[in-house]
XYZ file of C-alpha atoms in Angstrom:
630
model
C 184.309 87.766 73.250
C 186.645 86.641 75.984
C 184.314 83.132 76.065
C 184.306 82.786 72.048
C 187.975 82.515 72.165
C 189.087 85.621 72.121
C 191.412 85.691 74.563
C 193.911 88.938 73.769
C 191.438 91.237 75.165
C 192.611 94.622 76.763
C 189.726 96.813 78.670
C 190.122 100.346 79.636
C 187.595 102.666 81.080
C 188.884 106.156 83.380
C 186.266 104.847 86.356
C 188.692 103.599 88.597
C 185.439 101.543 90.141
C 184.648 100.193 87.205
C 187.743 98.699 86.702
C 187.981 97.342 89.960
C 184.587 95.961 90.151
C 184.973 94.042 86.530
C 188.195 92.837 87.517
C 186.822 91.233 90.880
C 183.984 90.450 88.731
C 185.995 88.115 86.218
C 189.110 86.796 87.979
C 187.613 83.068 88.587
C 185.718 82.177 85.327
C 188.276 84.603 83.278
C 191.354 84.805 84.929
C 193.491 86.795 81.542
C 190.717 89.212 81.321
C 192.032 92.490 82.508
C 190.625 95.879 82.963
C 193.027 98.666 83.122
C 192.380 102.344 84.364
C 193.185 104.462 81.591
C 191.982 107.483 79.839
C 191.265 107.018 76.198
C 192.487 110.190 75.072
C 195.907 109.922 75.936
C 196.702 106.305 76.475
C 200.544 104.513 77.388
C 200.722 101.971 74.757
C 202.366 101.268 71.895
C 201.950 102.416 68.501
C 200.090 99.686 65.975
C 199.687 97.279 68.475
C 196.007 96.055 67.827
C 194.335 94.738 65.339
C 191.205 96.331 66.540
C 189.356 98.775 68.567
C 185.869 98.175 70.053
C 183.979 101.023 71.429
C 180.697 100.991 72.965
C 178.975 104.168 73.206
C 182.378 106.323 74.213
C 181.953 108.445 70.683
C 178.241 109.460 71.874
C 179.004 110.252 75.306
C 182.550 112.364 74.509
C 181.599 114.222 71.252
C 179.461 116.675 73.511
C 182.348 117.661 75.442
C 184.639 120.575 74.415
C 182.768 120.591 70.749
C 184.241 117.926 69.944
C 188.187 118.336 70.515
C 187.932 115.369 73.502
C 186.663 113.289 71.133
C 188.965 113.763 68.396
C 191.515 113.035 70.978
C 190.806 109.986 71.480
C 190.282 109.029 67.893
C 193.646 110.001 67.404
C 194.433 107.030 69.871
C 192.281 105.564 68.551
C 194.721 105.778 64.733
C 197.896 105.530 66.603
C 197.535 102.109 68.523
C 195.914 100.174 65.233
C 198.480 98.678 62.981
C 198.025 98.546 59.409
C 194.763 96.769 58.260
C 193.625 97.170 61.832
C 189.681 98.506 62.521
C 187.560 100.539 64.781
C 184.410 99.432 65.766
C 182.105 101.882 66.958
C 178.172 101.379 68.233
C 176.546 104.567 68.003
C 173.221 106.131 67.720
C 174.671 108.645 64.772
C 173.451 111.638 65.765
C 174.423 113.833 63.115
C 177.426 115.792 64.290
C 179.254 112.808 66.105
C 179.076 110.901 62.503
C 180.219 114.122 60.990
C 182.797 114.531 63.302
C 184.201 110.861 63.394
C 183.464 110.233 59.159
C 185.270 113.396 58.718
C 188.491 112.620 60.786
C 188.993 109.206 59.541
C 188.330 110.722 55.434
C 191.064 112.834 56.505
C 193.634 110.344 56.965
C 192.801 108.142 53.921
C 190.398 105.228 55.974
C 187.837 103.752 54.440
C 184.918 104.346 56.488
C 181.277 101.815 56.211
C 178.469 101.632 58.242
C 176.101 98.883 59.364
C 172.448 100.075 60.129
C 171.019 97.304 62.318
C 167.230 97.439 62.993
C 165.315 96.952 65.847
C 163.180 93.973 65.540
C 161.184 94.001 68.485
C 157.324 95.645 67.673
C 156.699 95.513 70.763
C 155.708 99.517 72.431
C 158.583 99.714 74.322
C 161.237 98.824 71.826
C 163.454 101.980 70.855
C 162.378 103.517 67.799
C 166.136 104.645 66.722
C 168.006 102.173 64.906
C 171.876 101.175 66.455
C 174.627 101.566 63.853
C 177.975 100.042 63.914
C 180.729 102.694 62.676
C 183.736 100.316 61.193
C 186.541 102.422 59.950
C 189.727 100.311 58.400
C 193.196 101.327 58.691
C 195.548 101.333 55.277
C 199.266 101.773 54.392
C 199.131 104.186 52.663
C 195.929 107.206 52.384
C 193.344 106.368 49.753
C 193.531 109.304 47.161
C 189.667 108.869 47.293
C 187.255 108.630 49.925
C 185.833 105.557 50.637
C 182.106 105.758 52.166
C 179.734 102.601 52.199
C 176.302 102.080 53.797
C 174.749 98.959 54.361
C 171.856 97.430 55.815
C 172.173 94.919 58.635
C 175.613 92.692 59.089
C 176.362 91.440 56.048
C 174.191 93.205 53.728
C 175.640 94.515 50.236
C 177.494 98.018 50.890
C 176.512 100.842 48.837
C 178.984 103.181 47.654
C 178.221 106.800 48.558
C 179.883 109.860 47.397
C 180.549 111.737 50.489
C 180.543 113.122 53.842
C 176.796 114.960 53.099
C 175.621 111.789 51.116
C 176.142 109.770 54.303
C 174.661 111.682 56.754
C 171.673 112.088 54.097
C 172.065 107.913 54.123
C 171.766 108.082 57.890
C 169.211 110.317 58.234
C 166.779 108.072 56.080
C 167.478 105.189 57.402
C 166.662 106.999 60.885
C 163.630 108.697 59.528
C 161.908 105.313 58.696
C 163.052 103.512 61.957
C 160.789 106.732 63.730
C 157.965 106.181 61.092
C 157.704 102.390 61.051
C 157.863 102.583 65.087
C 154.993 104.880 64.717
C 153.017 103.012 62.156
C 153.215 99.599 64.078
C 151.678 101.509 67.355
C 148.888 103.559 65.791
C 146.578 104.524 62.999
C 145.582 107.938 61.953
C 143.545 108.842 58.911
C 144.694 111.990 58.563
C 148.538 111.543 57.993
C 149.424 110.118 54.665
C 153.269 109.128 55.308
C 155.096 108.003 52.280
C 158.616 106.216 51.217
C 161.117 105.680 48.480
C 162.449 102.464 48.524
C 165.739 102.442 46.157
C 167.489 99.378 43.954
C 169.820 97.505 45.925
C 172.766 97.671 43.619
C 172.145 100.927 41.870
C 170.927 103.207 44.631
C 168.352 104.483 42.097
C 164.359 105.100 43.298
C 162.120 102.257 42.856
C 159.422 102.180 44.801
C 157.597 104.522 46.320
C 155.048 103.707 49.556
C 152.363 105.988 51.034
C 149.990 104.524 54.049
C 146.460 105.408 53.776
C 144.812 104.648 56.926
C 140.991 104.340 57.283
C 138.837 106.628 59.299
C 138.454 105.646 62.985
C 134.501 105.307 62.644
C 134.836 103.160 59.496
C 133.346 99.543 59.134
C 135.976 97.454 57.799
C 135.013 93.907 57.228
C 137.135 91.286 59.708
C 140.021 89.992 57.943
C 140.532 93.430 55.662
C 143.308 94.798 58.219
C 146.163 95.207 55.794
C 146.071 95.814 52.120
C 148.937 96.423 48.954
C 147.742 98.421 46.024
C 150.072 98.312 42.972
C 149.717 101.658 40.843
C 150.200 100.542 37.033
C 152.809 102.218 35.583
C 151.946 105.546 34.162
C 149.026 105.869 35.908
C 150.418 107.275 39.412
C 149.898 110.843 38.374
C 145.978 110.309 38.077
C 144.007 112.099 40.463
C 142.960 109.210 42.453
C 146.501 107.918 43.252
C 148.524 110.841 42.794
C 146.673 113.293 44.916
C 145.627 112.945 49.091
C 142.057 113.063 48.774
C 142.313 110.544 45.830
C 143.726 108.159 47.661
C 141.991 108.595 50.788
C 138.764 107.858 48.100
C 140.626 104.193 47.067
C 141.374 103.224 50.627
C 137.651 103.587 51.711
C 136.507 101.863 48.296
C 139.269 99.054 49.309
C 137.749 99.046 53.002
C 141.129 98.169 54.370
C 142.139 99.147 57.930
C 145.272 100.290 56.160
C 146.344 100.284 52.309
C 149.710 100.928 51.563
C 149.829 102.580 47.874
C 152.988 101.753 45.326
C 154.577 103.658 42.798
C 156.093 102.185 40.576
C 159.188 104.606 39.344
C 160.847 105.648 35.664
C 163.980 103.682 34.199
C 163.564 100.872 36.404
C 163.089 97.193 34.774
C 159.855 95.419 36.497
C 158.835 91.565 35.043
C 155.866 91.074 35.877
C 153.126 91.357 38.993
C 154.537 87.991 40.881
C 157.836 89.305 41.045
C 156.756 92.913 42.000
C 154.794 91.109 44.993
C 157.797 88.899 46.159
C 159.906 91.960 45.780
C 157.794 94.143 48.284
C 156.439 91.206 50.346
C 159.344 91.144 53.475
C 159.242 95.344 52.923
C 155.582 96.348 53.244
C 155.170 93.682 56.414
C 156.898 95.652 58.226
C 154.166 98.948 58.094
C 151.624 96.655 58.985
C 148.927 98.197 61.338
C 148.614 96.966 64.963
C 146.945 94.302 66.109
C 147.106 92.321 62.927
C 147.814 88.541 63.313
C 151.371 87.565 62.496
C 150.035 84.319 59.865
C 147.512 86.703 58.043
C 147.948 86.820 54.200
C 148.161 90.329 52.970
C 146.289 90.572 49.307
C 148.333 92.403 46.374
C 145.407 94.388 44.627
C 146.080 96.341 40.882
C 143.461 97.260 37.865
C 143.473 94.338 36.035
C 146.295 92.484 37.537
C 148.655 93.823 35.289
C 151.729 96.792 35.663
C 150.792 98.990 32.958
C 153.302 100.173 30.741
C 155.826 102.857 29.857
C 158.839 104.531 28.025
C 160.463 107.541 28.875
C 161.540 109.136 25.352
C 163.201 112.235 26.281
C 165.303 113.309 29.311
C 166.954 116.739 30.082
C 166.725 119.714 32.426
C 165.117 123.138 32.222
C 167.396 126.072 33.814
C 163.521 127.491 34.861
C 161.365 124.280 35.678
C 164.356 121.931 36.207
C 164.265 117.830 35.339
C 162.112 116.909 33.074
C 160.992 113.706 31.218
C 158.790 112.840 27.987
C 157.622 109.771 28.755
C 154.878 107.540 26.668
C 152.077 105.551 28.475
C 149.193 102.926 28.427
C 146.212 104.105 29.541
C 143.309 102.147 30.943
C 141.698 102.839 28.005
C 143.986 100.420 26.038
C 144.943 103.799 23.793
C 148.867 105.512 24.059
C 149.269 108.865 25.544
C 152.453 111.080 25.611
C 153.417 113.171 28.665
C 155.803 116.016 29.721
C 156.523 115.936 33.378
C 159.059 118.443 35.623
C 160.321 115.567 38.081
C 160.114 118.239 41.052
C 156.839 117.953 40.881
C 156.583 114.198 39.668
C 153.086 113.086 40.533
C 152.074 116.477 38.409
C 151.847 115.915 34.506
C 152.296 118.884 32.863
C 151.017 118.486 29.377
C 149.572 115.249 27.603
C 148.107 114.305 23.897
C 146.884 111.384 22.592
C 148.948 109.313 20.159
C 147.926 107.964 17.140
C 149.228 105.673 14.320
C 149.166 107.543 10.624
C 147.059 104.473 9.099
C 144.646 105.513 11.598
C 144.459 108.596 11.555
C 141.571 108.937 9.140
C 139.772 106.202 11.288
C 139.560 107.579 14.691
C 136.732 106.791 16.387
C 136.813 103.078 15.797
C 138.003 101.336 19.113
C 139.194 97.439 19.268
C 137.013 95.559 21.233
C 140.359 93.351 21.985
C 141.824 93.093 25.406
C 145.165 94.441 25.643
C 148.187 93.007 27.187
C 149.381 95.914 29.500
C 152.921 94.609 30.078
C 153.448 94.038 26.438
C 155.094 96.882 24.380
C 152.920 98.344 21.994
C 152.044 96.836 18.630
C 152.733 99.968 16.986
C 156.732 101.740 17.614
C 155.943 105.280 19.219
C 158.003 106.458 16.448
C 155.511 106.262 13.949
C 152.814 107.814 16.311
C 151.931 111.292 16.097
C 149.252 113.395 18.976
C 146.057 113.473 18.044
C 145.470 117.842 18.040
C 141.830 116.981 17.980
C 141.861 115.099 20.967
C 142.346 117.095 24.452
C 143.334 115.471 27.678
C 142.665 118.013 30.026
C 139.352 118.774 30.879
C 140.087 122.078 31.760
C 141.263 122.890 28.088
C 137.835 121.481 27.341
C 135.837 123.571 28.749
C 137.903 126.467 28.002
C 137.151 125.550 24.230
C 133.025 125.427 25.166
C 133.243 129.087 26.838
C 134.109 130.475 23.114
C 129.973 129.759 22.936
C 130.094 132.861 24.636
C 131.370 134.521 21.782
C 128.921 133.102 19.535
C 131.495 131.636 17.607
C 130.117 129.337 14.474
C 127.087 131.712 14.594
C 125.846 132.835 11.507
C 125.662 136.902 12.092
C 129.403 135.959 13.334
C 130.856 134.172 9.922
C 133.222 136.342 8.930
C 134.109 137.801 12.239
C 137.977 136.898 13.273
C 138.696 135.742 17.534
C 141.654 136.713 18.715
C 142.957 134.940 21.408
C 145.715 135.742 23.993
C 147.109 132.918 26.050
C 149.588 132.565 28.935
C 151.203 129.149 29.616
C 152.303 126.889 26.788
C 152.766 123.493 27.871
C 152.907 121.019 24.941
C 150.418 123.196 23.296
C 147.461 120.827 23.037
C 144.941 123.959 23.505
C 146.564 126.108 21.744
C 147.063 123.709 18.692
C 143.109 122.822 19.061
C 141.981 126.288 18.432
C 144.279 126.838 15.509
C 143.487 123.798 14.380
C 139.345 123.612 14.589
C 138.371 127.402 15.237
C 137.289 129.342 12.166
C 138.873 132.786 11.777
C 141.344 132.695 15.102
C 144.434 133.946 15.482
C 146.681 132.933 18.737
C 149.735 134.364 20.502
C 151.315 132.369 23.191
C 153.135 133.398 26.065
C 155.816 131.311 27.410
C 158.197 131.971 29.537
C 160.564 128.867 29.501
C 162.391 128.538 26.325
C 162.813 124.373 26.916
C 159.073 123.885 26.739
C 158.496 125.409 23.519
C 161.253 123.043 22.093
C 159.324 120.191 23.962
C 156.035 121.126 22.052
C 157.477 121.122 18.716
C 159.481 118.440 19.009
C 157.538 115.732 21.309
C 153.850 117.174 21.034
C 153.267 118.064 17.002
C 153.031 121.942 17.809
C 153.236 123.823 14.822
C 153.590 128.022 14.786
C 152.181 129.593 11.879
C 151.000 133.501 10.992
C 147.771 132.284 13.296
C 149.956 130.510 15.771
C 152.533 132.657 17.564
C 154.676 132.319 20.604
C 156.233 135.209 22.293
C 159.036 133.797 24.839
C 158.739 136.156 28.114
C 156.840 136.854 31.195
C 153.375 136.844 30.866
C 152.781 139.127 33.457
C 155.263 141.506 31.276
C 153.329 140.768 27.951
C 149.982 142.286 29.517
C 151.560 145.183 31.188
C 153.341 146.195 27.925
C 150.068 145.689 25.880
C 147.455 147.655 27.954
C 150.436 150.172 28.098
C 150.535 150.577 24.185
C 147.041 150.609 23.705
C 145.045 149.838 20.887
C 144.840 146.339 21.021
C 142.090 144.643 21.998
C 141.436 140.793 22.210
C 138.303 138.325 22.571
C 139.599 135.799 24.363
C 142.483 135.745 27.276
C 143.257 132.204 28.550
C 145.685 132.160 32.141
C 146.443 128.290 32.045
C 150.211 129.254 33.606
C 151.334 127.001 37.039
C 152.926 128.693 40.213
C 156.412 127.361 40.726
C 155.875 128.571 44.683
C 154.712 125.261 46.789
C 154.174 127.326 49.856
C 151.060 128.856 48.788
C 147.898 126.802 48.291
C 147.361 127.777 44.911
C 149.182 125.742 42.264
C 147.446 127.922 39.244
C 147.985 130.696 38.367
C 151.056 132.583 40.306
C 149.497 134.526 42.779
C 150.229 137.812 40.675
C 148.254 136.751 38.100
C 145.255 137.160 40.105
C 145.665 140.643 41.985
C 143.485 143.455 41.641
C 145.398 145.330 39.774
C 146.780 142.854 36.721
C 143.354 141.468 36.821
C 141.922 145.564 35.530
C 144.790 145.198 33.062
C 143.385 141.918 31.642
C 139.801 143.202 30.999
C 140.873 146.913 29.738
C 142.360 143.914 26.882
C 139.540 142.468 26.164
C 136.942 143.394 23.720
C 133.196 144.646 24.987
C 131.991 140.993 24.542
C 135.439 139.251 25.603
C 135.999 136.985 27.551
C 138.514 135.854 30.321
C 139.284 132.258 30.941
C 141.242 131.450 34.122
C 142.303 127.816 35.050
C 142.210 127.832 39.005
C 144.060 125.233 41.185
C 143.212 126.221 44.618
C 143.191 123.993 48.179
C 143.240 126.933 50.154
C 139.520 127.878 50.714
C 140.081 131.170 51.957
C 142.963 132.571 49.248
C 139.961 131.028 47.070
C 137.668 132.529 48.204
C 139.587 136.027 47.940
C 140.406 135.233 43.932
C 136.649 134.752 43.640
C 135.592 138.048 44.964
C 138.047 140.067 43.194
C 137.261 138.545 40.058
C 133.551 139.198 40.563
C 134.650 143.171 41.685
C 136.732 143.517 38.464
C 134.032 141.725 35.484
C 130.446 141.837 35.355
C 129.742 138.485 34.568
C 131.302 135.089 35.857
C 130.484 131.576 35.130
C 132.685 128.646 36.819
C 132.789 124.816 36.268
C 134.466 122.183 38.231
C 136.504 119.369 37.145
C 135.153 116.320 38.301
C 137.839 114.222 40.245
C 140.303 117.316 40.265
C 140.938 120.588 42.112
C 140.962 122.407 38.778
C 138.010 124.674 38.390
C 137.448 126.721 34.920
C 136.542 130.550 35.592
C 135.125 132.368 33.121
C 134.695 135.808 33.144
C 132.598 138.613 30.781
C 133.770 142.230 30.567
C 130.744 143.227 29.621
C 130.487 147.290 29.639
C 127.859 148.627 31.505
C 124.736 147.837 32.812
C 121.282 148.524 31.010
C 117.972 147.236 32.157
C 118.399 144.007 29.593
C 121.303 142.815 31.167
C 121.153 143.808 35.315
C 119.828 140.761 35.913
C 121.578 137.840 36.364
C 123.328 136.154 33.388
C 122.014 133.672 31.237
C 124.006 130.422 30.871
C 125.049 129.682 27.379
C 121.821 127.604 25.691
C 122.101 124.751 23.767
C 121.822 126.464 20.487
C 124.881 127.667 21.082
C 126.846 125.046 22.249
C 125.262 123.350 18.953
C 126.526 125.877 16.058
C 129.927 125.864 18.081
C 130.352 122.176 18.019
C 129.403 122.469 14.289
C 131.778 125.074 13.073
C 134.675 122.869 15.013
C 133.753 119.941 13.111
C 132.989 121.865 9.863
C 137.143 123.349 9.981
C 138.430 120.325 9.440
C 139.883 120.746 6.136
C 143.305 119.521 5.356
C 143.294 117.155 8.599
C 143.672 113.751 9.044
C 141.030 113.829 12.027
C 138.378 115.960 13.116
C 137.807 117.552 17.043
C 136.644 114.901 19.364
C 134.679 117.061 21.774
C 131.023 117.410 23.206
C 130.140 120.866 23.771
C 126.788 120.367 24.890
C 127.976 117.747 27.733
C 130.647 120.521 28.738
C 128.309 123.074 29.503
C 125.992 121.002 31.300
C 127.746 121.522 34.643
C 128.256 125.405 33.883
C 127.577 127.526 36.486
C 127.306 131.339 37.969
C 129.597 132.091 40.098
């Protein structure tokens, strides 16, 4: 400093060595450079004489001592010798509590307080994976009546406003966080850990981006040239199975044959143009989680389904007091058709309930498709006001298979005509199942169980769901509902569907709750059901142990259990036959539903169409093909 002129420069350390040693050191080539012995804490000069306050590392190394009070000593010197306007300057690692400490003494006597994160840009395997920060906290006349916080990014990048002390240190931590990971990233692979990012707006602060590495395996042949890779997710489309879960991803990183992809996100309410600026927008970012060993000058290819973003609009925003955040969103699929969606933004790579929208004009033309290419960046030709879902057309697999395991029943069979199903089902969503089988099922009647309040509004309002004298909904517990029924007595049901999500991450079982599958509730549920019933449980399980465990007390509790898998999904579709006791014609193993049956079903769906704009599109024969005992 003393060499770029400035030449008012006073130097104080408590090491009376020091001193003498830079003093002897600097008395030729800078003969008004002083060093003083002096102890920072409790110094002899005068108040507001500097105009600023440089300090190296002193912050770290005191706020250890005496929890903390040293340190607060001297940044009470620190505030007494700066005049008005004046600033400290602090280089620090920010571990938490010395930013805590220092933020929170200078918010308490009206500074503004900013810091500059300055990244390491050596790669090399000996640079230091922590970032440095430069604390600069600015003196005023008179206290600010509100705090003043900033982050930003580098020397002169654009501050950020945050809103306090715990925002900061969140800020920090981050910014740490993805020093550690990019360090790690730019030394190694490893297939097995799927890190991922949010990168936010510059000016707003708001998510808009978000970044997951899939590495390949170690053993894997990956062409030369294919080190690095950038996979755009169109909009819409990052809660599909193959980008929004691990193992789908893992299956478009081998199929892309990259030594490492890095997968984007694109997030809600955020404005994108088009696929060029998207790419200049992450180019600079995702360089820097290149693998190792790849050549500085090597191009990195952008890759997307069709080239294009996708498209979306979020309809509906609000929050649950039960599920939390959610949004309604509408979406392009790759398919060219709209969907509509209901997700819970705790769990936003998880869509909760979906239905196909359709224009009224065609409506009563369904299955034609245009043979036109659609512009996926273009907003659709058609307002999403005047849509309405399609009730004949389910999204989930799951529901669909649940709807082919009424063959079971033998409903649409002619000794079965007049017969009435009654069905019981726990878990509403937007109520796309239960809709169907009001809808397209002769003789059923339906009660719903729903415990959140906000999602039955959702389904009326955003999803076409319409209650009737054949379609109830009973707001409650669903594990309540089935304890007070087998209680009363006397009613017994055909069909009870469990399509109900756990809200508890720490268990690897997604669906149902874990209490809707205990020994116990599970006796409950087929005492319910009639002597032909049938139980139909949607199971999301990773854990292959807890699954196996559901399994065998499902098999210990009904006679009969047939299971199908969704392809490309965890989901499997249990379904499970009460069945009252065992007679020669039946001790053997269970048939599978024939094709006779999945025939007269698909027929008596089509056949209850009266009054509808559009029939069921559903194959019930395909369904059961992959049907098996369990």
């Amino acid at each position: 400093m003393y060499d770029v002129g400035y030449k008012r420069l006073t130097n104080i350390d408590i090491s009376e060595t020091v001193v003498t040693h830079m003093n002897q050191r600097n008395a030729e080539r800078r003969p008004n450079l002083t060093f003083q012995q002096v102890d920072a804490t409790q110094t002899h000069y005068e108040d507001a004489l500097y105009q600023a306050c440089l300090d190296k590392g002193t912050l770290d190394a005191m706020a250890s001592e005496e929890d903390g009070a040293l340190a607060r000593r001297m940044l009470a010197e620190v505030a007494r010798v700066l005049c008005v306007g004046g600033r400290y300057l602090c280089v620090t690692l920010s571990q938490e509590s010395v930013v805590k400490l220092a933020v929170e003494h200078f918010v308490s006597l009206g500074w503004a307080v900013r810091f500059h994160c300055l990244q390491e840009a050596e790669n090399s395997e000996d640079s230091f994976a922590l970032p440095v920060f430069i604390l600069v906290c600015t003196k005023f006349r008179q206290p600010m009546p509100v705090p003043i916080l900033e982050m930003c990014l580098g020397e002169e990048g654009t501050p950020s406003r945050l809103a306090g002390v715990a925002e900061l240190l969140s800020a920090v931590r981050e910014l740490q966080s993805y020093s550690v990971l990019r360090k790690r990233l730019r030394t190694r692979t490893d297939a097995s850990s799927n890190p991922s990012l949010t990168l936010c707006h510059v000016k707003t602060g708001q998510p808009r981006y978000t970044l997951t590495v899939q590495d390949c395996a170690q053993n894997a042949r990956v062409p030369r040239g294919n080190d690095f890779g950038v996979f755009i997710v169109p909009q819409g489309k990052e809660s599909d199975w193959q980008y929004g879960s691990s193992e789908g991803r893992s299956q478009l990183a081998a199929s892309a044959n990259f030594k490492r992809l890095v997968i984007v996100a694109m997030h809600r309410d955020q404005l994108y143009t088009d696929m060029q600026a998207v790419q200049a927008e992450l180019s600079q970012m995702v360089m820097e989680l290149a693998p190792p060993g790849m050549p500085d000058n090597q191009q990195v290819p952008f890759l997307s389904v069709g080239g294009e973003l996708g498209w979306r609009e979020v309809i509906s925003r609000g929050v649950s007091e039960l599920s939390g955040d959610y949004c309604v969103e509408d979406v392009r699929g790759e398919d060219g058709q709209l969907y509509r969606r209901l997700v819970f933004l705790s769990n936003a790579g998880l869509v909760q309930s979906e239905g196909r929208l359709i224009s009224t004009e065609a409506a009563s033309d369904q299955r034609k498709k245009s043979k036109k290419k659609v512009k996926q960046t273009a907003l659709p030709a058609a307002s999403t006001g005047s849509l309405h879902v399609d009730s004949g057309f389910l999204c989930c697999a799951h529901h669909e298979v649940m709807i082919a395991g009424l063959t079971m029943l033998g409903v649409g069979a002619q000794q079965n005509i007049d017969c009435p199903v009654s069905v019981l089902m726990v878990g509403l969503g937007g109520g796309a199942l239960a809709q169907f089988l009001r809808d397209f099922v002769p003789g059923v009647t339906v009660e719903v169980v729903e415990l959140d309040p906000v999602v039955l509004e959702l389904a009326k309002g955003y999803f076409a769901f319409r209650s009737d004298d054949r379609l109830t909904v009973t707001l409650g517990d669903g594990l309540e509902r089935i304890n007070a029924l087998e209680k009363e007595g006397g009613c017994l049901l055909d069909v009870i569907m469990f399509d109900v999500d756990s809200k508890d991450s720490t268990v690897g079982m997604s669906c149902p709750p874990s209490a809707f599958v205990e020994t116990s509730f599970l006796e409950k549920v087929r005492n319910l059901l009639t002597p032909k019933g049938v139980f139909m449980l949607n199971l999301v399980c990773r854990d292959s142990v807890l699954r196996k465990t559901v399994l065998e007390r499902l098999r210990g509790t009904f006679s009969q259990m047939f299971s199908r898998k969704i392809a490309g999904e965890v989901n499997e579709v249990l379904l499970c036959c009460r069945g009252d006791g065992a007679t020669e014609e039946n001790s053997s193993p269970p048939p599978l539903p024939s094709a006779k049956a999945a025939k007269i079903l698909q027929a008596a769906l089509c056949n209850h169409t009266a009054g509808r704009a559009s029939g069921p599109h559903i194959d019930i024969i395909d369904l059961l093909k992959d049907l098996k005992i369990a």
